[in-house]
Coordinates of C-alpha atoms and ligand atoms in Angstrom, one line a residue:
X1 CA 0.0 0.0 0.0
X2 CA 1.3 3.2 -0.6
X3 CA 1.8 6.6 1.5
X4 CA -2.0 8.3 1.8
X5 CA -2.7 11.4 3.6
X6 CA -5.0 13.5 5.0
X7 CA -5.4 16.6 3.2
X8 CA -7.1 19.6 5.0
X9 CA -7.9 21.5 2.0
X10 CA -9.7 18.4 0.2
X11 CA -10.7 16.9 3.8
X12 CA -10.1 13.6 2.4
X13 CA -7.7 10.7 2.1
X14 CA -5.3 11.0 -1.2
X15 CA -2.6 9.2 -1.8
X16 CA 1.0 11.2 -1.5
X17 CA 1.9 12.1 -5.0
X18 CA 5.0 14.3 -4.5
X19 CA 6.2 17.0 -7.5
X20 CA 8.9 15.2 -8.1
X21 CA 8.9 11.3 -8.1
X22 CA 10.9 10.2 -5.0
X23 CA 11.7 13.6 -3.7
X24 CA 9.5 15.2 -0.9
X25 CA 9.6 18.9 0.0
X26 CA 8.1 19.7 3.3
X27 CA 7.8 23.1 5.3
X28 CA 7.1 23.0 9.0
X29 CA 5.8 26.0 10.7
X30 CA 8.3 25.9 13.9
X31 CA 8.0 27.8 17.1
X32 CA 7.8 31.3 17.9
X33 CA 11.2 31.9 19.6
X34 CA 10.3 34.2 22.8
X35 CA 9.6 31.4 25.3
X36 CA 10.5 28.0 25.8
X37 CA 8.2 25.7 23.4
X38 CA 6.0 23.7 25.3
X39 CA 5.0 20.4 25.2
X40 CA 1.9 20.8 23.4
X41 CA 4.2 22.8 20.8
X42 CA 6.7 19.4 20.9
X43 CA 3.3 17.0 19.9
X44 CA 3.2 19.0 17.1
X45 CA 7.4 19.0 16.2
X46 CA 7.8 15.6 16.8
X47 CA 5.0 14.9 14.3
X48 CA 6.7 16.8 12.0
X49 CA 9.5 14.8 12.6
X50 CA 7.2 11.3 12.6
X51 CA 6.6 12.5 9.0
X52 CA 10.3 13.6 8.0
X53 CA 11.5 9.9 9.3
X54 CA 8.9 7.8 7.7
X55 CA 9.0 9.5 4.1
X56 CA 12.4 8.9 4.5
X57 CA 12.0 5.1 5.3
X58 CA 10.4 4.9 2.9
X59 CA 12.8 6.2 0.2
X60 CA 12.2 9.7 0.0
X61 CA 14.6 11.9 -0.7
X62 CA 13.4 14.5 1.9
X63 CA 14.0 18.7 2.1
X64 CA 12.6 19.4 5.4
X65 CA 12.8 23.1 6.6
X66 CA 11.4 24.3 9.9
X67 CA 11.1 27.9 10.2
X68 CA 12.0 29.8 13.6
X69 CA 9.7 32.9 13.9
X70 CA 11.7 36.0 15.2
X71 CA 10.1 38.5 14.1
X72 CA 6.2 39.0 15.3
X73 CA 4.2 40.8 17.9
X74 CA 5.4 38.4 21.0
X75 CA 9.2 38.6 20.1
X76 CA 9.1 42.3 19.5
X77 CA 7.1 42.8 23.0
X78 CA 10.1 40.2 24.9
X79 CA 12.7 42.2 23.1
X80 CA 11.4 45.6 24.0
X81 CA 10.7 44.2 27.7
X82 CA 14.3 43.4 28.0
X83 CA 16.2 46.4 26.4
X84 CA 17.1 43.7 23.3
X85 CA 17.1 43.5 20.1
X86 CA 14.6 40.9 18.4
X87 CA 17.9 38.7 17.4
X88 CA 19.5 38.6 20.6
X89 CA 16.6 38.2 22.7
X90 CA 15.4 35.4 20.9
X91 CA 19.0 33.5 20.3
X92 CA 18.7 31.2 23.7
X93 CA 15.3 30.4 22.6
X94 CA 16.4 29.4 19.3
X95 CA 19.2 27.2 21.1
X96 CA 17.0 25.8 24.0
X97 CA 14.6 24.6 21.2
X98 CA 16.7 23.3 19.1
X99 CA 19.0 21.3 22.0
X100 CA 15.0 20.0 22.9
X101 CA 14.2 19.0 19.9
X102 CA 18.1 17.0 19.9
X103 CA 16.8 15.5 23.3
X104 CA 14.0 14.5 21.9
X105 CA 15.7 12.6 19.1
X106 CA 14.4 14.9 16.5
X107 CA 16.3 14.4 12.9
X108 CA 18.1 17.6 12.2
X109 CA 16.1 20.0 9.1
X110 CA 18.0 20.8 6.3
X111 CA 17.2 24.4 7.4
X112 CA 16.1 26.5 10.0
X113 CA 15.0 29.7 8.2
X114 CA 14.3 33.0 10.4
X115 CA 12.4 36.0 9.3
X116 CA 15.6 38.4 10.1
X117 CA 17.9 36.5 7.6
X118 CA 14.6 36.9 4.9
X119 CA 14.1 41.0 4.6
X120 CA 15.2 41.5 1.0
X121 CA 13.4 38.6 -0.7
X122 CA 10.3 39.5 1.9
X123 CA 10.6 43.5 0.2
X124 CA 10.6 42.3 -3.2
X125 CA 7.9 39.3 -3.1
X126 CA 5.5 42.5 -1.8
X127 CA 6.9 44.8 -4.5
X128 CA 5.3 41.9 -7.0
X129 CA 2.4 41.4 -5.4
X130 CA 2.2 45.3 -5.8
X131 CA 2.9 44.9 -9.1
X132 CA 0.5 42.6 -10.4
X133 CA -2.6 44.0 -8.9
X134 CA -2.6 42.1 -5.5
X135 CA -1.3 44.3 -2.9
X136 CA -1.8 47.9 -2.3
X137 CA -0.3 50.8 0.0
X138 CA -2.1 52.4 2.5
X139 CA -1.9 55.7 3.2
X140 CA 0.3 54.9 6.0
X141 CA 2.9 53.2 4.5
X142 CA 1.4 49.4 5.3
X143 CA 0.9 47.1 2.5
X144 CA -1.8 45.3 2.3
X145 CA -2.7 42.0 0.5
X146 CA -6.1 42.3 -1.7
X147 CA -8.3 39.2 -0.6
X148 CA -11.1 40.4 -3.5
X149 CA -8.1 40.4 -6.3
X150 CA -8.0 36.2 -5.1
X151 CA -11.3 34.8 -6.0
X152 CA -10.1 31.3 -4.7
X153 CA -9.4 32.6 -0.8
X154 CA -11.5 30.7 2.1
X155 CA -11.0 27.0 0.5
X156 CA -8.5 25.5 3.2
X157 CA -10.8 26.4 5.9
X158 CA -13.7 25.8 3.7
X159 CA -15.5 29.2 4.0
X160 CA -17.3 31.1 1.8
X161 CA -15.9 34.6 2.2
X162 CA -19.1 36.4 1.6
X163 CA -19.8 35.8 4.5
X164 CA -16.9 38.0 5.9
X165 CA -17.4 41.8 5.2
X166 CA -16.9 42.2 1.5
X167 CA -16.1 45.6 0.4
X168 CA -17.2 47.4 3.4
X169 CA -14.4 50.1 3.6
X170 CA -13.1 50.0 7.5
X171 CA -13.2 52.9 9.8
X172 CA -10.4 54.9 8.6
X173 CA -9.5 55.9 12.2
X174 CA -8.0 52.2 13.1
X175 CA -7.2 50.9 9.6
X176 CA -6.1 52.0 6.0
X177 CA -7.6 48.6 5.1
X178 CA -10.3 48.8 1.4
X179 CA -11.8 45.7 2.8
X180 CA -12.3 44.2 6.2
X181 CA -10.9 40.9 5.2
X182 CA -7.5 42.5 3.8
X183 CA -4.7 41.7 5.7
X184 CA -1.2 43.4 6.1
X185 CA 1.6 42.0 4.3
X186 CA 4.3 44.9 5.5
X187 CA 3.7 47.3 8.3
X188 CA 4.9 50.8 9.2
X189 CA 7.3 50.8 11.9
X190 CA 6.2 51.7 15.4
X191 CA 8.3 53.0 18.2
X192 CA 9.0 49.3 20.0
X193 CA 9.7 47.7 16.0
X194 CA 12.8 50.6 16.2
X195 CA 13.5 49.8 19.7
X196 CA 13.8 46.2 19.0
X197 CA 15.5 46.3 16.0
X198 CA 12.9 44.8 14.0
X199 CA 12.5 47.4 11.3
X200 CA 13.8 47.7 8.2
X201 CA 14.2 50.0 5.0
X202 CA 11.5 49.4 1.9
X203 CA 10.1 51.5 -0.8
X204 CA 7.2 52.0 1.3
X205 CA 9.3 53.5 4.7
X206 CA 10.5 51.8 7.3
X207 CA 8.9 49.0 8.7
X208 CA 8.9 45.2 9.2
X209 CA 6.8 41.9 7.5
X210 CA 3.7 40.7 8.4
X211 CA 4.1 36.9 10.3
X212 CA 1.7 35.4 7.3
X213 CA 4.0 36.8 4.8
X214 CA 7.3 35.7 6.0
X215 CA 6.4 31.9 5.7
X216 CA 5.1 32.2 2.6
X217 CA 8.7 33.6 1.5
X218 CA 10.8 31.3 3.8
X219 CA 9.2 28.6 2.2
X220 CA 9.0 29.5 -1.5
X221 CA 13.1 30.7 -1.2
X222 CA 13.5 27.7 0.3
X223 CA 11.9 24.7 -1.8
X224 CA 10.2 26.6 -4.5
X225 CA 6.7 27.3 -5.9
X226 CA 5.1 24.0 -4.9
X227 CA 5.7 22.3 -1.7
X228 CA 4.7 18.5 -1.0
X229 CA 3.8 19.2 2.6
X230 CA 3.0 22.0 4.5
X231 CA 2.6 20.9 8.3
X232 CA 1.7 23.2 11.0
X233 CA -0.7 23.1 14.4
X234 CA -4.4 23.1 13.5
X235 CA -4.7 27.0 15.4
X236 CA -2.7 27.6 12.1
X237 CA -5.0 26.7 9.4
X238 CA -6.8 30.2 9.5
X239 CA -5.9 32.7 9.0
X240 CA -2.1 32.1 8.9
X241 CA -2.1 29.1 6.1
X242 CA -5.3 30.5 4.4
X243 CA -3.3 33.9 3.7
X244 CA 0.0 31.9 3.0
X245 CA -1.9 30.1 0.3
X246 CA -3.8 33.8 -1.0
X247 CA 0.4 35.4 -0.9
X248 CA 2.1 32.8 -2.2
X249 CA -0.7 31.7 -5.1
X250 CA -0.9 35.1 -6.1
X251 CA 2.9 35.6 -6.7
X252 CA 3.6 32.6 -8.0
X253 CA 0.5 32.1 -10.5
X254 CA 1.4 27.8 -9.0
X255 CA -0.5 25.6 -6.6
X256 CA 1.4 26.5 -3.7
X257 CA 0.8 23.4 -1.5
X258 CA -0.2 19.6 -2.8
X259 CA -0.5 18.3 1.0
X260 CA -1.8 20.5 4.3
X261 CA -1.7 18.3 6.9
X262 CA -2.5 19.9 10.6
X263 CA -1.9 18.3 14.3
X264 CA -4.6 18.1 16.9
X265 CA -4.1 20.1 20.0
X266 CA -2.4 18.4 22.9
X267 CA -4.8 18.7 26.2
X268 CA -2.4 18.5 29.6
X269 CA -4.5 16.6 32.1
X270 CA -7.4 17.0 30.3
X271 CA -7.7 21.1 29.9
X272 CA -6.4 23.0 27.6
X273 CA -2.9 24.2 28.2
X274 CA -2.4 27.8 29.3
X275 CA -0.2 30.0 31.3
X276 CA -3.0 30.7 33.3
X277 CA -4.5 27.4 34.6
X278 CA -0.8 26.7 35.4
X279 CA -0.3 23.4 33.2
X280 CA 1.9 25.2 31.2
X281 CA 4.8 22.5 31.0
X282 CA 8.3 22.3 29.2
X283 CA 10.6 19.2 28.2
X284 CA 12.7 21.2 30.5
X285 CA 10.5 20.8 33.5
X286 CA 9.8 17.3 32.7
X287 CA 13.1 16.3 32.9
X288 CA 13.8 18.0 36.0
X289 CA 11.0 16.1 37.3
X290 CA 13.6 12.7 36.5
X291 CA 11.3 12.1 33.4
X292 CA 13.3 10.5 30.5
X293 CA 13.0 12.0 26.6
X294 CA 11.8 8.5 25.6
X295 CA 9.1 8.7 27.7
X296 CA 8.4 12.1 26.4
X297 CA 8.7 11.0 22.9
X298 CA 6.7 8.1 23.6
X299 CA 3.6 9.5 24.7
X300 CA 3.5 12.6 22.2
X301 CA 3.6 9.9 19.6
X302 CA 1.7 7.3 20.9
X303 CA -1.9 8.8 19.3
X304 CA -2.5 9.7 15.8
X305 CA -2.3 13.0 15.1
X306 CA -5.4 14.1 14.3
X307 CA -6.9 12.1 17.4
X308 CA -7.2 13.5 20.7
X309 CA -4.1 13.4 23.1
X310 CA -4.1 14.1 27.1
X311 CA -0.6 14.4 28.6
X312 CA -0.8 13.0 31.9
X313 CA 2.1 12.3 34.3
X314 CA 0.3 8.7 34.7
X315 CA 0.8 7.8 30.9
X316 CA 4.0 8.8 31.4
X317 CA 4.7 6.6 33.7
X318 CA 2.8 4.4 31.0
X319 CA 5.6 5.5 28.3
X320 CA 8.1 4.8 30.7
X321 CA 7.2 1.2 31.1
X322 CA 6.3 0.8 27.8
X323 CA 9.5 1.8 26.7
X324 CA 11.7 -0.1 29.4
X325 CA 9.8 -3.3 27.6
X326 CA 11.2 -2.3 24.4
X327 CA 14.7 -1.7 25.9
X328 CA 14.4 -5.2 27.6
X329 CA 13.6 -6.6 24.6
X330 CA 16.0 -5.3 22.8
X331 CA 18.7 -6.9 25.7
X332 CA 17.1 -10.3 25.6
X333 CA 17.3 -10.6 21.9
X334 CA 21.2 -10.1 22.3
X335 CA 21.5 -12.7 24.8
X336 CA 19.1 -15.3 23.3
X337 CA 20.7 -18.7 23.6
X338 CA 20.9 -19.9 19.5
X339 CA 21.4 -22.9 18.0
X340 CA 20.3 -25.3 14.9
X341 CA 17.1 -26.5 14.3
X342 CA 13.3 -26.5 13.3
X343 CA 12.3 -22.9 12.3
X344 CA 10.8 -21.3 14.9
X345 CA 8.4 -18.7 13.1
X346 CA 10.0 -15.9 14.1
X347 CA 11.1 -14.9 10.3
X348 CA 7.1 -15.0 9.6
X349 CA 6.3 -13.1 12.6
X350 CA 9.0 -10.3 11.6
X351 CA 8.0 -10.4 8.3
X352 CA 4.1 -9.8 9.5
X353 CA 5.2 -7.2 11.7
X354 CA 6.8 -4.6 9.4
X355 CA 4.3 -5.3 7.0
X356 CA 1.5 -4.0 9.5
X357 CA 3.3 -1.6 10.4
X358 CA 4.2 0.0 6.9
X359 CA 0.5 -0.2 6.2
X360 CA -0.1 1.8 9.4
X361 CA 2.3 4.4 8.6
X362 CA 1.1 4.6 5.2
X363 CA -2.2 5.4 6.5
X364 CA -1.4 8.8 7.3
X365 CA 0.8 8.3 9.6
X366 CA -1.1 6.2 12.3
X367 CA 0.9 6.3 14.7
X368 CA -0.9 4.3 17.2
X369 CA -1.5 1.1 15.2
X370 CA 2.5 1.3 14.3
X371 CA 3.2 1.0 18.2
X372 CA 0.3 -1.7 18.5
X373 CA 2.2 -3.7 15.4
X374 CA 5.7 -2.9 17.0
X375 CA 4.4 -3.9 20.6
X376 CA 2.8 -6.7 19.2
X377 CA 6.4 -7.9 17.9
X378 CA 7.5 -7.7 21.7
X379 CA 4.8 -10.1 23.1
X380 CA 4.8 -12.7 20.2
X381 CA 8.2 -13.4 20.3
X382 CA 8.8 -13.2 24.0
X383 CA 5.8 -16.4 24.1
X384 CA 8.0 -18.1 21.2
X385 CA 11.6 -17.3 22.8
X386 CA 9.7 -18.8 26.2
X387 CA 8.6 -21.5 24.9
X388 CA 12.2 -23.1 22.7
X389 CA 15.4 -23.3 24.5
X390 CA 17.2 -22.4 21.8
X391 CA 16.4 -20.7 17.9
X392 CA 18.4 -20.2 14.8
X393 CA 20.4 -17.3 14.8
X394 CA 19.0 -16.4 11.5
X395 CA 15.4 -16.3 13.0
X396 CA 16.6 -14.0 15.8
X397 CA 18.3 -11.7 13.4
X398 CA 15.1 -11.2 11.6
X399 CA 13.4 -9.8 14.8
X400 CA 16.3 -7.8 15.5
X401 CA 16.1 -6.2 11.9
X402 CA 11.9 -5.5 11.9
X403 CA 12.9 -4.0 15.3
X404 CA 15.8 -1.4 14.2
X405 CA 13.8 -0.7 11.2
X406 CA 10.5 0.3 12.4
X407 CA 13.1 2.3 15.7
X408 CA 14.4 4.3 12.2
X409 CA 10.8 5.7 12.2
X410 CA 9.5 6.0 16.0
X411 CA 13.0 6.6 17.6
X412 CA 12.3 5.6 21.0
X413 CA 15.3 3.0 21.6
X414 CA 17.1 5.3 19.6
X415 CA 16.7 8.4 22.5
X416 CA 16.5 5.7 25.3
X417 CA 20.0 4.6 24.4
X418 CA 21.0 8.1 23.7
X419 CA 19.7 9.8 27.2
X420 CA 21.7 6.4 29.1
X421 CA 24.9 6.8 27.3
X422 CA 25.0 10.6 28.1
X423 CA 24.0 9.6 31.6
X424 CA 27.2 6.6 31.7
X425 CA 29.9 9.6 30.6
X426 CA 27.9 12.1 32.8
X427 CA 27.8 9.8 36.0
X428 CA 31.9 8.7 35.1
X429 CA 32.8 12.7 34.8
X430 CA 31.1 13.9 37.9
X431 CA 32.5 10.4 40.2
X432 CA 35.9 11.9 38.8
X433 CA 35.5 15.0 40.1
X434 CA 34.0 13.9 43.5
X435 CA 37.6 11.8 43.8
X436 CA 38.9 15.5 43.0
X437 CA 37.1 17.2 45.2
X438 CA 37.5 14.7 48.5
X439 CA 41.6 14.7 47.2
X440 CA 41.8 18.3 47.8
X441 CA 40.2 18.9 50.7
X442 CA 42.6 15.9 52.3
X443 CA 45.2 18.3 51.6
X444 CA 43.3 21.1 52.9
X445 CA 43.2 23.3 49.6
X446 CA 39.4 23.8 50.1
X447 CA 39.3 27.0 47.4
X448 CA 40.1 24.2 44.9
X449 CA 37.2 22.0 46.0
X450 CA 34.9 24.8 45.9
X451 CA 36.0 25.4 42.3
X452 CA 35.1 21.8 41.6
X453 CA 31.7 22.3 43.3
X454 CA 31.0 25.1 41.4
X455 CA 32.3 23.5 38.3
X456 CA 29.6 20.7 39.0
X457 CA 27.0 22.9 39.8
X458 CA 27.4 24.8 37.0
X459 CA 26.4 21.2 34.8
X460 CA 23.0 21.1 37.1
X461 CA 24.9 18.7 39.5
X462 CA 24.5 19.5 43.0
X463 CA 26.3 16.9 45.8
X464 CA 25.3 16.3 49.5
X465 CA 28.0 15.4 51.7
X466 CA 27.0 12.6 54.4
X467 CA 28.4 10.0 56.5
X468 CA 28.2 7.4 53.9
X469 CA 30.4 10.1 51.5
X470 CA 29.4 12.4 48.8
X471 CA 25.3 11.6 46.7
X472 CA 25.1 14.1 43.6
X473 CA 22.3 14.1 42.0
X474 CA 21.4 16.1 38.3
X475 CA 19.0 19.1 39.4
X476 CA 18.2 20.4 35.9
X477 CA 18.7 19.4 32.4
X478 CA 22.0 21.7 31.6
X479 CA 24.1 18.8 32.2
X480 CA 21.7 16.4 29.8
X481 CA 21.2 19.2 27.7
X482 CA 25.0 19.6 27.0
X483 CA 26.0 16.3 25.8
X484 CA 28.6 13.4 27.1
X485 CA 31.1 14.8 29.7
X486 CA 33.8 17.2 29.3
X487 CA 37.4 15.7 28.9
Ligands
AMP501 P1 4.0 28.9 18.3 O1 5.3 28.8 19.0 O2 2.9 29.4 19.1 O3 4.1 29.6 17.0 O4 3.5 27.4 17.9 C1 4.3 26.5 17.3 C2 3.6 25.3 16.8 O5 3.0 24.6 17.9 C3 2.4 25.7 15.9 O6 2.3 24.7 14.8 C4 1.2 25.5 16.8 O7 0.0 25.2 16.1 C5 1.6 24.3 17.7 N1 0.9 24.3 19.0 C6 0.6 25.3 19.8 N2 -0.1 24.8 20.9 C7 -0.2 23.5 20.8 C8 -0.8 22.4 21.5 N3 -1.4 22.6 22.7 N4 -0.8 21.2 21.0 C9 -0.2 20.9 19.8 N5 0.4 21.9 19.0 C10 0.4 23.1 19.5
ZN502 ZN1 4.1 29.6 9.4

């Protein structure tokens, strides 16, 4: 069976017929870089990156770009509020998200465009717009796209845009706008665009993109006219994909997307996330909390992506277990007494196996019958490993093989193994420099054990000295976050 997905715009089933035979070219819309992403953003990323590794499984030779929005409303406001400009007061964002997504065993993009790196090629797509009839200026130097001039506007969402104000010219006080449905594609600088840095020189004055508009550009520079797949949250569909479409359509005179596909919101114990209600939650947090980035990965993947998904701390003590059986699988197939004779099935069972799980995969991306295939794997062959002292080598190599393959697509023993061999070098590092620590203050040089101390601390390591000698334990995720162990 081949790849089919769901397509918002047609709101059916189609199966994945890419521009280009064998090549797939997919734009993520990526985080908004003045906070830390959450982990409803992260059900969303790692979907992306669900997609990314199974097109790639399959073949595909994938150009995946993930956008990192800098310039916009909330990064302007964070910039302004700490006396920054918009690029240096979202560059740790940037580098948190990008070390989460690492933890989280996300594949690397080919790209990571951001709006600030985009101006000239964001000044001249509006200068064509302008041009052919799209786009007008306002009297205050904004530019504004003309949704009458696009007959074909409303179709992702499925509206019919009569029903929005046609033609009835705004109150002149607020907007410069012909048409309540116009939206801006540049703006005139205000006071905290200057402040922050986030304004630039056009034809039309100074002034900075619209958040629409700089995907459309970041996407087109980057992959060209028409993109296989466009992936995003489904908050995004209107109006930001809806104008992106109108923009990019417009410009372009091609079908600007073949694929929209859109991720369900993630609930956090069963209401909606939000500052407010306090179940705001990081990766960050989580970890600190001793939870491991399988775990993590494992429940934000575990339901398909169009179907609801609470986060609970329960199912993820769930993920935990579930992936601790994978991990003990995994061991016992390595240790598996072998030897001749009779077949013992387990070639058939492998066989079965990836073959359900390709068809689940291929069924836009269903998650959640993939882990039922690959957890079905785990109990069938544990019954037939209990059952025969000893199996052909061959037949165990087959298991081994359905089990790396479909881990190429989910990842979880991948980032298992991954978060325990940084925690081996880790634990080896800081036991080092305990030895260090206790040799100097034997010879009374306590300002170099303090140094060591703080050296540790610095990692998110903190130590308690007691009778039994020196516990440490890891208090936050710097020291995960930063890789294997210094030398
Ligand atoms: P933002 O950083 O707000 O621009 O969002 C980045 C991505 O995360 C977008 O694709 C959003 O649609 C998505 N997103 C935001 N909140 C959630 C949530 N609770 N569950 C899943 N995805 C989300
Ligand atoms: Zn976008």
């Amino acid at each position: 069976m081949a790849l089919k997905v769901f397509n918002t715009e047609t709101r059916a089933l189609s199966p994945f017929e890419p521009l280009e035979d064998g090549k797939a070219r997919i734009y993520a819309c990526g985080p908004t870089i003045y906070d830390h992403a959450h982990i409803g953003n992260f059900r969303t990323f790692l979907f992306f990156d669900v997609v990314h590794r199974h097109l790639e499984w399959s073949g595909y030779n994938v150009r995946f770009v993930m956008n990192l929005t800098d310039v916009d409303d909330k990064t302007i406001g964070g910039a302004v509020k700490a006396g920054s400009s918009v690029a240096e007061f979202t560059r740790p964002f940037g580098e948190a998200f990008l070390a989460d997504c690492n933890t989280l065993g996300m594949l690397p993009a080919d790209s990571y465009p951001r709006a600030t790196q985009y101006i000239t090629q964001m000044v001249d797509f509006v200068v064509r717009l302008i041009a052919n009839g799209h786009a007008y200026v306002a009297d205050d130097g904004a530019v504004y796209f003309s949704v009458a001039s696009f007959p074909r506007y409303g179709r992702l969402k499925g509206i019919d845009t009569s029903t929005l104000k046609v033609g009835a010219r705004v109150s002149q006080d607020e907007y410069e706008k012909e048409d309540a449905r116009d939206f801006a594609l540049w703006k005139p600088a205000a006071e905290a665009d200057e402040k922050a840095m986030a304004a630039w020189d056009s034809p039309w004055g100074r002034g900075r993109p619209g958040w629409h508009l700089e995907c459309s550009v970041m996407s087109l520079t980057e992959l060209g006219d028409t993109l296989d797949l466009h992936l995003g949250g489904e908050d995004l569909v209107f109006p930001h994909h809806e104008n992106e479409i109108a923009q990019s359509e417009a410009a372009t005179g091609k079908l600007f997307v073949r694929n929209w596909l859109h991720v369900k919101h993630l609930q956090v114990e069963g209401r909606k996330m939000s500052k407010s209600l306090g179940n705001f939650v990081t990766v960050r947090q989580l970890l600190e909390e001793g939870y491991d980035p399988a775990s993590i990965r494992h429940q934000l993947v575990s339901a398909h992506y169009r179907s609801d998904l609470n986060f609970t701390r329960d199912g993820l003590d769930a993920s935990r277990s579930a992936v601790q059986r994978l991990v003990n699988f995994e061991s016992r197939l390595e240790a598996v007494p072998v030897g001749d004779g009779e077949p013992s099935g387990l070639r058939d069972v492998s066989a079965e196996t990836l073959a359900a799980f390709r068809a689940a995969m291929d069924n836009d991306f269903n998650t959640a019958d993939a882990m039922a295939a690959l957890f079905g794997l785990v109990n069938r062959v544990n019954a037939l490993l209990d059952a025969r002292p000893r199996v052909p080598a061959e037949d165990v190599a087959s298991v081994r093989d359905a089990l790396s393959s479909m881990d190429r697509v989910l990842g979880l023993l991948e980032v298992a193994k991954a978060s325990r061999s940084v925690d081996a070098s880790l634990a080896s590092w800081v036991e080092e420099r305990i030895q260090a620590r206790a040799d100097a203050r034997k010879r009374k040089d306590f300002a170099a054990a303090d140094a060591i101390r703080g050296e540790l601390t610095a990692r998110g390591i903190v130590l308690e000295d007691g009778a039994g000698g020196t516990r440490w334990k890891v208090l936050g995720p710097a020291a995960a976050a930063s890789g294997a162990a210094p030398k």
